[in-house]
mmCIF file of C-alpha atoms and ligand atoms in Angstrom:
data_model
loop_
_atom_site.group_PDB
_atom_site.id
_atom_site.type_symbol
_atom_site.label_atom_id
_atom_site.label_comp_id
_atom_site.label_asym_id
_atom_site.label_seq_id
_atom_site.Cartn_x
_atom_site.Cartn_y
_atom_site.Cartn_z
ATOM 1 C CA MET Z 1 0.000 0.000 0.000
ATOM 2 C CA ALA Z 2 1.313 3.405 -0.894
ATOM 3 C CA ILE Z 3 0.718 6.048 1.742
ATOM 4 C CA LEU Z 4 1.583 9.622 2.459
ATOM 5 C CA ILE Z 5 3.263 10.441 5.678
ATOM 6 C CA LYS Z 6 2.670 13.521 7.744
ATOM 7 C CA ARG Z 7 5.283 16.064 8.583
ATOM 8 C CA PRO Z 8 6.368 15.923 12.217
ATOM 9 C CA ALA Z 9 4.684 19.227 13.009
ATOM 10 C CA ALA Z 10 1.346 17.607 12.298
ATOM 11 C CA ILE Z 11 1.790 14.832 14.838
ATOM 12 C CA LYS Z 12 -0.091 14.952 18.115
ATOM 13 C CA PRO Z 13 1.732 13.507 21.136
ATOM 14 C CA SER Z 14 -1.128 11.047 21.640
ATOM 15 C CA GLU Z 15 -0.592 9.677 18.156
ATOM 16 C CA ILE Z 16 3.087 9.135 18.752
ATOM 17 C CA THR Z 17 2.571 6.760 21.646
ATOM 18 C CA ASP Z 18 0.178 4.795 19.494
ATOM 19 C CA ARG Z 19 2.670 4.662 16.675
ATOM 20 C CA ALA Z 20 5.418 3.442 18.981
ATOM 21 C CA LEU Z 21 3.179 0.616 20.152
ATOM 22 C CA TYR Z 22 2.229 -0.080 16.590
ATOM 23 C CA PHE Z 23 5.869 -0.479 15.651
ATOM 24 C CA ASP Z 24 6.507 -2.765 18.573
ATOM 25 C CA ARG Z 25 3.632 -5.030 17.631
ATOM 26 C CA ARG Z 26 3.672 -5.013 13.887
ATOM 27 C CA ARG Z 27 7.392 -4.806 13.248
ATOM 28 C CA PHE Z 28 7.044 -3.279 9.833
ATOM 29 C CA LEU Z 29 6.857 0.238 8.671
ATOM 30 C CA ARG Z 30 5.362 2.955 6.637
ATOM 31 C CA ALA Z 31 7.945 5.342 5.334
ATOM 32 C CA SER Z 32 8.063 8.165 2.908
ATOM 33 C CA LEU Z 33 9.867 10.980 1.311
ATOM 34 C CA LEU Z 34 9.200 13.943 -0.835
ATOM 35 C CA SER Z 35 8.390 13.754 -4.517
ATOM 36 C CA THR Z 36 10.317 14.847 -7.542
ATOM 37 C CA VAL Z 37 10.695 18.430 -8.630
ATOM 38 C CA GLY Z 38 12.913 17.660 -11.595
ATOM 39 C CA LEU Z 39 16.657 17.624 -11.895
ATOM 40 C CA PRO Z 40 18.236 20.923 -12.929
ATOM 41 C CA ALA Z 41 18.548 22.927 -9.696
ATOM 42 C CA LEU Z 42 21.972 23.033 -8.100
ATOM 43 C CA LEU Z 43 23.129 23.368 -4.530
ATOM 44 C CA ALA Z 44 22.012 26.967 -4.521
ATOM 45 C CA ARG Z 45 19.009 28.120 -2.612
ATOM 46 C CA PRO Z 46 16.396 29.797 -2.770
ATOM 47 C CA ARG Z 47 13.981 27.016 -2.815
ATOM 48 C CA ILE Z 48 10.765 26.067 -4.440
ATOM 49 C CA ALA Z 49 8.163 23.848 -2.927
ATOM 50 C CA SER Z 50 7.759 20.237 -3.961
ATOM 51 C CA ALA Z 51 4.923 17.856 -3.255
ATOM 52 C CA ALA Z 52 4.836 15.113 -0.675
ATOM 53 C CA LEU Z 53 5.533 11.612 -1.888
ATOM 54 C CA THR Z 54 4.564 8.028 -1.721
ATOM 55 C CA VAL Z 55 6.014 5.217 0.325
ATOM 56 C CA HIS Z 56 5.554 1.552 0.848
ATOM 57 C CA GLU Z 57 5.097 -0.647 3.826
ATOM 58 C CA LEU Z 58 8.208 -2.725 4.288
ATOM 59 C CA PRO Z 59 9.359 -5.596 6.427
ATOM 60 C CA PRO Z 60 11.667 -4.626 9.307
ATOM 61 C CA GLY Z 61 15.291 -4.204 8.351
ATOM 62 C CA PRO Z 62 18.095 -6.415 9.580
ATOM 63 C CA PHE Z 63 20.089 -5.571 12.746
ATOM 64 C CA SER Z 64 17.090 -3.994 14.503
ATOM 65 C CA THR Z 65 17.165 -4.247 18.280
ATOM 66 C CA HIS Z 66 14.133 -5.445 20.221
ATOM 67 C CA GLU Z 67 14.874 -3.073 23.084
ATOM 68 C CA THR Z 68 12.211 -0.585 24.091
ATOM 69 C CA MET Z 69 12.256 2.438 21.840
ATOM 70 C CA THR Z 70 12.861 5.840 23.368
ATOM 71 C CA PRO Z 71 9.662 7.916 23.135
ATOM 72 C CA TYR Z 72 9.466 10.299 20.172
ATOM 73 C CA GLN Z 73 8.894 13.115 22.613
ATOM 74 C CA ASP Z 74 12.373 12.546 24.070
ATOM 75 C CA THR Z 75 14.345 11.886 20.890
ATOM 76 C CA THR Z 76 12.996 15.066 19.326
ATOM 77 C CA THR Z 77 13.539 17.444 22.249
ATOM 78 C CA TYR Z 78 16.906 16.288 23.622
ATOM 79 C CA ASN Z 79 19.313 16.861 20.734
ATOM 80 C CA ASN Z 80 22.805 17.880 19.774
ATOM 81 C CA PHE Z 81 22.765 20.070 16.680
ATOM 82 C CA TYR Z 82 25.143 22.928 17.408
ATOM 83 C CA GLU Z 83 24.053 24.831 14.311
ATOM 84 C CA PHE Z 84 21.020 25.726 16.427
ATOM 85 C CA GLY Z 85 22.672 26.181 19.806
ATOM 86 C CA THR Z 86 24.518 24.124 22.380
ATOM 87 C CA SER Z 87 21.656 23.362 24.798
ATOM 88 C CA LYS Z 88 19.754 20.119 24.353
ATOM 89 C CA GLY Z 89 16.499 22.037 23.883
ATOM 90 C CA ASP Z 90 17.830 24.507 21.314
ATOM 91 C CA PRO Z 91 17.455 22.338 18.189
ATOM 92 C CA SER Z 92 13.775 21.574 18.801
ATOM 93 C CA ARG Z 93 13.177 25.242 19.548
ATOM 94 C CA TYR Z 94 15.056 26.759 16.614
ATOM 95 C CA ALA Z 95 15.589 24.197 13.850
ATOM 96 C CA GLY Z 96 12.124 24.797 12.464
ATOM 97 C CA ALA Z 97 13.587 27.832 10.684
ATOM 98 C CA MET Z 98 15.686 25.629 8.389
ATOM 99 C CA SER Z 99 14.079 25.026 5.012
ATOM 100 C CA THR Z 100 14.643 21.476 3.813
ATOM 101 C CA ASN Z 101 12.540 21.428 0.702
ATOM 102 C CA PRO Z 102 13.840 21.404 -1.945
ATOM 103 C CA TRP Z 103 17.196 19.938 -0.953
ATOM 104 C CA THR Z 104 20.142 18.882 -3.057
ATOM 105 C CA VAL Z 105 22.899 16.400 -2.324
ATOM 106 C CA ALA Z 106 26.232 16.427 -4.170
ATOM 107 C CA VAL Z 107 28.202 13.207 -4.556
ATOM 108 C CA THR Z 108 31.715 14.140 -5.632
ATOM 109 C CA GLY Z 109 35.357 13.123 -5.545
ATOM 110 C CA ALA Z 110 36.912 9.803 -6.459
ATOM 111 C CA CYS Z 111 34.103 8.116 -8.367
ATOM 112 C CA ARG Z 112 33.035 7.483 -11.921
ATOM 113 C CA HIS Z 113 29.624 9.178 -11.659
ATOM 114 C CA PRO Z 114 29.759 12.350 -9.578
ATOM 115 C CA ALA Z 115 26.387 14.109 -9.564
ATOM 116 C CA ILE Z 116 24.151 16.596 -7.841
ATOM 117 C CA TYR Z 117 20.765 15.199 -6.982
ATOM 118 C CA HIS Z 118 17.491 16.462 -5.754
ATOM 119 C CA LEU Z 119 16.900 14.598 -2.541
ATOM 120 C CA GLU Z 120 13.924 12.827 -4.109
ATOM 121 C CA ASP Z 121 15.977 11.522 -7.012
ATOM 122 C CA PHE Z 122 18.797 10.665 -4.676
ATOM 123 C CA ILE Z 123 16.627 8.389 -2.543
ATOM 124 C CA ARG Z 124 13.835 7.179 -4.802
ATOM 125 C CA PRO Z 125 15.731 4.324 -6.516
ATOM 126 C CA TYR Z 126 16.072 2.501 -3.213
ATOM 127 C CA ALA Z 127 13.708 0.642 -0.954
ATOM 128 C CA LEU Z 128 13.493 2.386 2.392
ATOM 129 C CA GLN Z 129 14.156 0.253 5.453
ATOM 130 C CA GLU Z 130 13.382 0.579 9.112
ATOM 131 C CA ARG Z 131 16.315 0.058 11.478
ATOM 132 C CA ILE Z 132 15.826 0.234 15.220
ATOM 133 C CA TYR Z 133 19.275 1.129 16.514
ATOM 134 C CA ARG Z 134 20.899 2.004 19.800
ATOM 135 C CA HIS Z 135 22.283 5.543 19.715
ATOM 136 C CA ARG Z 136 25.121 6.394 22.128
ATOM 137 C CA CYS Z 137 26.407 9.923 22.663
ATOM 138 C CA VAL Z 138 29.919 10.534 23.986
ATOM 139 C CA GLU Z 139 28.264 12.528 26.780
ATOM 140 C CA ALA Z 140 27.141 9.156 28.203
ATOM 141 C CA TRP Z 141 23.442 9.170 27.383
ATOM 142 C CA SER Z 142 21.788 6.770 24.981
ATOM 143 C CA MET Z 143 18.517 6.168 23.172
ATOM 144 C CA VAL Z 144 16.836 3.570 20.956
ATOM 145 C CA ILE Z 145 15.532 5.065 17.721
ATOM 146 C CA PRO Z 146 13.588 3.527 14.825
ATOM 147 C CA TRP Z 147 15.241 5.115 11.808
ATOM 148 C CA ILE Z 148 14.035 4.931 8.235
ATOM 149 C CA GLY Z 149 16.563 5.130 5.472
ATOM 150 C CA VAL Z 150 18.785 3.507 2.908
ATOM 151 C CA PRO Z 151 22.085 1.703 3.498
ATOM 152 C CA LEU Z 152 24.839 4.111 2.485
ATOM 153 C CA ARG Z 153 26.562 1.320 0.542
ATOM 154 C CA ASP Z 154 23.709 1.197 -1.972
ATOM 155 C CA ILE Z 155 24.093 4.893 -2.671
ATOM 156 C CA LEU Z 156 27.885 4.759 -2.907
ATOM 157 C CA ARG Z 157 27.789 1.850 -5.338
ATOM 158 C CA ARG Z 158 25.700 3.916 -7.734
ATOM 159 C CA CYS Z 159 28.499 6.481 -8.107
ATOM 160 C CA VAL Z 160 31.105 3.701 -8.684
ATOM 161 C CA PRO Z 161 33.982 4.648 -6.345
ATOM 162 C CA SER Z 162 37.466 4.543 -7.859
ATOM 163 C CA GLY Z 163 40.581 2.989 -6.328
ATOM 164 C CA ASP Z 164 41.438 6.335 -4.740
ATOM 165 C CA ALA Z 165 38.244 6.314 -2.684
ATOM 166 C CA ARG Z 166 39.608 5.304 0.719
ATOM 167 C CA TYR Z 167 37.466 7.557 2.896
ATOM 168 C CA VAL Z 168 34.107 9.285 2.686
ATOM 169 C CA GLU Z 169 33.684 12.869 3.840
ATOM 170 C CA PHE Z 170 30.262 14.292 4.717
ATOM 171 C CA THR Z 171 29.303 17.955 4.951
ATOM 172 C CA THR Z 172 26.337 19.617 6.635
ATOM 173 C CA LEU Z 173 24.487 22.559 5.120
ATOM 174 C CA TYR Z 174 26.157 25.920 5.638
ATOM 175 C CA ASP Z 175 23.569 28.676 5.949
ATOM 176 C CA PRO Z 176 24.114 31.112 8.826
ATOM 177 C CA ARG Z 177 20.849 32.864 8.000
ATOM 178 C CA GLU Z 178 18.906 29.742 8.910
ATOM 179 C CA MET Z 179 21.409 28.212 11.325
ATOM 180 C CA PRO Z 180 22.099 30.829 14.002
ATOM 181 C CA GLY Z 181 24.834 28.719 15.647
ATOM 182 C CA GLN Z 182 26.934 29.169 12.509
ATOM 183 C CA ARG Z 183 27.134 32.903 13.225
ATOM 184 C CA SER Z 184 29.450 32.140 16.126
ATOM 185 C CA ASP Z 185 32.683 30.192 15.898
ATOM 186 C CA ILE Z 186 32.085 27.612 18.624
ATOM 187 C CA LEU Z 187 32.906 25.049 15.903
ATOM 188 C CA GLN Z 188 34.373 25.219 12.455
ATOM 189 C CA TRP Z 189 31.522 25.375 9.958
ATOM 190 C CA PRO Z 190 30.211 23.631 8.027
ATOM 191 C CA TYR Z 191 30.168 20.543 10.256
ATOM 192 C CA LEU Z 192 32.260 17.832 8.681
ATOM 193 C CA GLU Z 193 32.487 14.109 9.357
ATOM 194 C CA GLY Z 194 34.124 11.092 7.801
ATOM 195 C CA LEU Z 195 34.236 7.323 7.615
ATOM 196 C CA ARG Z 196 36.737 4.861 6.282
ATOM 197 C CA MET Z 197 35.471 3.268 3.063
ATOM 198 C CA ASP Z 198 34.824 -0.146 4.644
ATOM 199 C CA GLU Z 199 32.862 1.531 7.458
ATOM 200 C CA ALA Z 200 30.825 3.473 4.935
ATOM 201 C CA MET Z 201 30.137 0.262 3.000
ATOM 202 C CA HIS Z 202 29.134 -1.705 6.093
ATOM 203 C CA PRO Z 203 25.482 -2.804 5.919
ATOM 204 C CA LEU Z 204 24.726 -1.223 9.321
ATOM 205 C CA THR Z 205 25.605 2.260 8.062
ATOM 206 C CA LEU Z 206 22.447 4.100 7.147
ATOM 207 C CA LEU Z 207 21.468 7.339 5.489
ATOM 208 C CA ALA Z 208 18.286 8.204 7.330
ATOM 209 C CA VAL Z 209 15.405 10.249 5.953
ATOM 210 C CA GLY Z 210 12.887 9.406 8.652
ATOM 211 C CA MET Z 211 12.246 8.122 12.140
ATOM 212 C CA TYR Z 212 9.183 6.604 13.841
ATOM 213 C CA GLY Z 213 7.533 6.218 10.445
ATOM 214 C CA ARG Z 214 7.773 9.929 9.655
ATOM 215 C CA VAL Z 215 10.116 12.223 7.801
ATOM 216 C CA LEU Z 216 12.981 13.358 10.009
ATOM 217 C CA PRO Z 217 12.187 16.355 12.198
ATOM 218 C CA ASN Z 218 14.581 19.210 11.527
ATOM 219 C CA GLN Z 219 16.205 18.912 14.945
ATOM 220 C CA ASN Z 220 17.184 15.318 14.166
ATOM 221 C CA GLY Z 221 18.945 16.269 10.948
ATOM 222 C CA ALA Z 222 16.318 16.654 8.236
ATOM 223 C CA PRO Z 223 16.136 15.868 5.481
ATOM 224 C CA LEU Z 224 19.104 13.487 5.373
ATOM 225 C CA ARG Z 225 21.474 12.360 8.123
ATOM 226 C CA LEU Z 226 23.990 9.651 8.682
ATOM 227 C CA VAL Z 227 23.508 6.903 11.286
ATOM 228 C CA VAL Z 228 26.518 4.818 12.361
ATOM 229 C CA PRO Z 229 25.274 2.935 15.423
ATOM 230 C CA TRP Z 230 28.570 1.472 16.674
ATOM 231 C CA LYS Z 231 30.169 4.926 16.835
ATOM 232 C CA TYR Z 232 29.538 7.870 19.132
ATOM 233 C CA GLY Z 233 26.643 10.067 18.128
ATOM 234 C CA PHE Z 234 28.718 12.916 16.736
ATOM 235 C CA LYS Z 235 29.760 10.746 13.767
ATOM 236 C CA SER Z 236 26.105 10.742 12.702
ATOM 237 C CA ILE Z 237 26.218 14.028 10.829
ATOM 238 C CA LYS Z 238 22.950 15.856 10.192
ATOM 239 C CA SER Z 239 21.410 17.750 7.274
ATOM 240 C CA ILE Z 240 23.933 16.485 4.725
ATOM 241 C CA VAL Z 241 24.483 18.375 1.462
ATOM 242 C CA LYS Z 242 27.718 16.780 0.270
ATOM 243 C CA ILE Z 243 29.256 13.315 0.186
ATOM 244 C CA ARG Z 244 32.813 13.277 -1.109
ATOM 245 C CA LEU Z 245 35.014 10.265 -1.812
ATOM 246 C CA VAL Z 246 38.585 11.039 -0.865
ATOM 247 C CA LYS Z 247 42.002 9.460 -0.679
ATOM 248 C CA ASN Z 248 43.143 10.896 2.654
ATOM 249 C CA GLN Z 249 41.524 10.653 6.058
ATOM 250 C CA PRO Z 250 39.324 13.739 6.539
ATOM 251 C CA VAL Z 251 39.945 16.081 9.462
ATOM 252 C CA THR Z 252 36.530 16.214 11.050
ATOM 253 C CA THR Z 253 35.007 19.155 12.898
ATOM 254 C CA TRP Z 254 35.317 17.582 16.349
ATOM 255 C CA MET Z 255 38.859 16.301 15.776
ATOM 256 C CA ARG Z 256 39.873 19.818 14.915
ATOM 257 C CA ALA Z 257 38.069 21.316 17.909
ATOM 258 C CA VAL Z 258 39.222 18.917 20.667
ATOM 259 C CA PRO Z 259 41.681 16.385 19.197
ATOM 260 C CA GLN Z 260 42.516 14.638 22.465
ATOM 261 C CA ARG Z 261 38.849 13.811 23.009
ATOM 262 C CA TYR Z 262 37.553 13.177 19.496
ATOM 263 C CA GLY Z 263 39.497 10.872 17.214
ATOM 264 C CA PHE Z 264 38.646 9.896 13.690
ATOM 265 C CA TYR Z 265 37.295 6.451 14.564
ATOM 266 C CA SER Z 266 35.243 7.219 17.659
ATOM 267 C CA ASN Z 267 33.974 3.690 18.054
ATOM 268 C CA VAL Z 268 31.951 3.272 21.234
ATOM 269 C CA ASN Z 269 34.498 1.801 23.627
ATOM 270 C CA PRO Z 270 33.941 1.517 27.395
ATOM 271 C CA ALA Z 271 37.689 1.041 27.934
ATOM 272 C CA VAL Z 272 38.714 4.421 26.515
ATOM 273 C CA ASP Z 273 37.628 7.471 28.524
ATOM 274 C CA ARG Z 274 36.855 10.778 26.855
ATOM 275 C CA VAL Z 275 37.740 13.408 29.402
ATOM 276 C CA PRO Z 276 35.565 14.732 31.079
ATOM 277 C CA TRP Z 277 33.379 11.656 30.493
ATOM 278 C CA SER Z 278 34.071 8.078 31.508
ATOM 279 C CA GLN Z 279 32.691 5.797 28.821
ATOM 280 C CA ARG Z 280 32.042 2.778 31.053
ATOM 281 C CA TYR Z 281 28.426 3.581 31.813
ATOM 282 C CA GLU Z 282 25.589 5.347 30.104
ATOM 283 C CA ARG Z 283 22.115 6.527 30.999
ATOM 284 C CA ARG Z 284 19.424 5.420 28.615
ATOM 285 C CA ILE Z 285 17.135 8.432 28.316
ATOM 286 C CA GLY Z 286 14.084 7.713 30.463
ATOM 287 C CA ASP Z 287 15.901 5.245 32.758
ATOM 288 C CA PHE Z 288 16.821 6.040 36.338
ATOM 289 C CA PHE Z 289 19.786 3.701 36.685
ATOM 290 C CA LYS Z 290 22.855 3.729 34.515
ATOM 291 C CA ARG Z 291 23.807 0.686 32.490
ATOM 292 C CA LYS Z 292 27.129 -0.638 31.269
ATOM 293 C CA THR Z 293 28.249 0.585 27.895
ATOM 294 C CA LEU Z 294 28.983 -2.228 25.448
ATOM 295 C CA MET Z 295 32.001 -2.407 23.154
ATOM 296 C CA PHE Z 296 31.007 -1.078 19.738
ATOM 297 C CA ASN Z 297 27.691 -0.141 21.367
ATOM 298 C CA GLY Z 298 26.754 -3.832 21.234
ATOM 299 C CA TYR Z 299 27.405 -4.154 17.494
ATOM 300 C CA GLY Z 300 30.717 -6.003 17.937
ATOM 301 C CA PRO Z 301 29.564 -9.210 16.245
ATOM 302 C CA GLU Z 302 28.863 -7.167 13.105
ATOM 303 C CA VAL Z 303 31.764 -4.716 13.081
ATOM 304 C CA ALA Z 304 34.692 -5.921 15.218
ATOM 305 C CA HIS Z 305 36.370 -7.494 12.178
ATOM 306 C CA LEU Z 306 36.782 -4.036 10.633
ATOM 307 C CA TYR Z 307 39.300 -3.215 13.359
ATOM 308 C CA ALA Z 308 41.142 -6.520 13.700
ATOM 309 C CA GLY Z 309 44.730 -5.884 14.720
ATOM 310 C CA MET Z 310 44.183 -2.166 15.390
ATOM 311 C CA ASN Z 311 45.056 -0.608 18.729
ATOM 312 C CA LEU Z 312 41.721 0.996 19.567
ATOM 313 C CA ALA Z 313 43.169 3.058 22.414
ATOM 314 C CA LYS Z 314 45.502 4.689 19.919
ATOM 315 C CA TYR Z 315 42.989 4.899 17.070
ATOM 316 C CA TYR Z 316 40.190 6.230 19.270
HETATM 317 N N1 MTE B 401 25.579 18.910 11.668
HETATM 318 C C1 MTE B 401 25.612 18.383 12.893
HETATM 319 N N2 MTE B 401 25.465 17.049 13.040
HETATM 320 C C2 MTE B 401 25.491 16.497 14.279
HETATM 321 C C3 MTE B 401 25.704 17.300 15.440
HETATM 322 C C4 MTE B 401 25.852 18.703 15.248
HETATM 323 O O1 MTE B 401 26.052 19.481 16.188
HETATM 324 N N3 MTE B 401 25.795 19.201 13.970
HETATM 325 N N4 MTE B 401 25.741 16.702 16.685
HETATM 326 C C5 MTE B 401 26.125 15.273 16.734
HETATM 327 C C6 MTE B 401 25.969 14.670 18.048
HETATM 328 S S1 MTE B 401 27.114 15.104 19.214
HETATM 329 C C7 MTE B 401 25.013 13.720 18.310
HETATM 330 S S2 MTE B 401 24.996 12.882 19.805
HETATM 331 C C8 MTE B 401 23.960 13.412 17.320
HETATM 332 C C9 MTE B 401 22.601 13.624 17.972
HETATM 333 O O2 MTE B 401 21.576 13.149 17.137
HETATM 334 P P1 MTE B 401 20.064 13.246 17.621
HETATM 335 O O3 MTE B 401 19.795 14.660 17.998
HETATM 336 O O4 MTE B 401 19.221 12.775 16.466
HETATM 337 O O5 MTE B 401 19.921 12.346 18.827
HETATM 338 O O6 MTE B 401 24.050 14.210 16.160
HETATM 339 C C10 MTE B 401 25.352 14.461 15.678
HETATM 340 N N5 MTE B 401 25.303 15.140 14.403
HETATM 341 MO MO1 MO B 402 27.001 13.402 20.844
#
């Protein structure tokens, strides 16, 4: 069945609880995106409106956890998105000002088919999947979020990476008019993140366009954000406009800002502290007691082989 999905603003809190239960019981999803506006526009704004689009119900994706999902109310009001301020409540308060439609994504660098896409064209060739993942921030809180998206590997294969493509660099939108945080230099803008090629091609790595059966709310990184569940939350870059295949390891925003705390890999690792935070325990949002943090955020069986033989205290 093809359905339309509502924008987050149109959701009543009462509905959200019902949807969460629905997901728990039914274990499949309704997802969606926006529809096509045609190809020619470039990365430039201003923007024209495009229509809402159709989606399909899908079976649940692989790797989904059966743990209790964090309520939508919490995952959409307790955010890190420094483009809108450094308090957890700032993104939900201010990110509504960001226009996400239309949106273009550039895929560039070491590949045979570099291109600039409208978001709709970028995503439409692929079947959307639901992935219920644990989400662990370096600040020692965690959540469980039902994302909707496409494995990044599917998208990278389409551009046919060349032999020089050893890393992938991601860039967030730069628009200080709509992102007030970018008017101050608390971080180097635009926000930049990176993955090694094999990490980017891992089937767990997702480009998300929705959560809880809806399009992504702005504060969670609309309209397109990365999700890398075995790494600390800051690797999961929001509101992506550029994906670049590169030969050398990118210098990411957080590495540049505080290199002794943020390394390139940033795999969740309870044995390596990140001053001022110990990484041994975490508080799941909504829980009273802390719980032990798991190596690779519990995704070790899937990803540990990527780091065989590496000293993970050195490559933190
Ligand atoms: N562009 C951008 N992406 C970002 C951030 C940010 O400040 N700017 N914060 C990161 C951090 S520290 C975390 S923990 C996650 C939070 O994602 P969430 O708000 O969906 O939970 O987003 C990451 N992606
Ligand atoms: Mo984070």
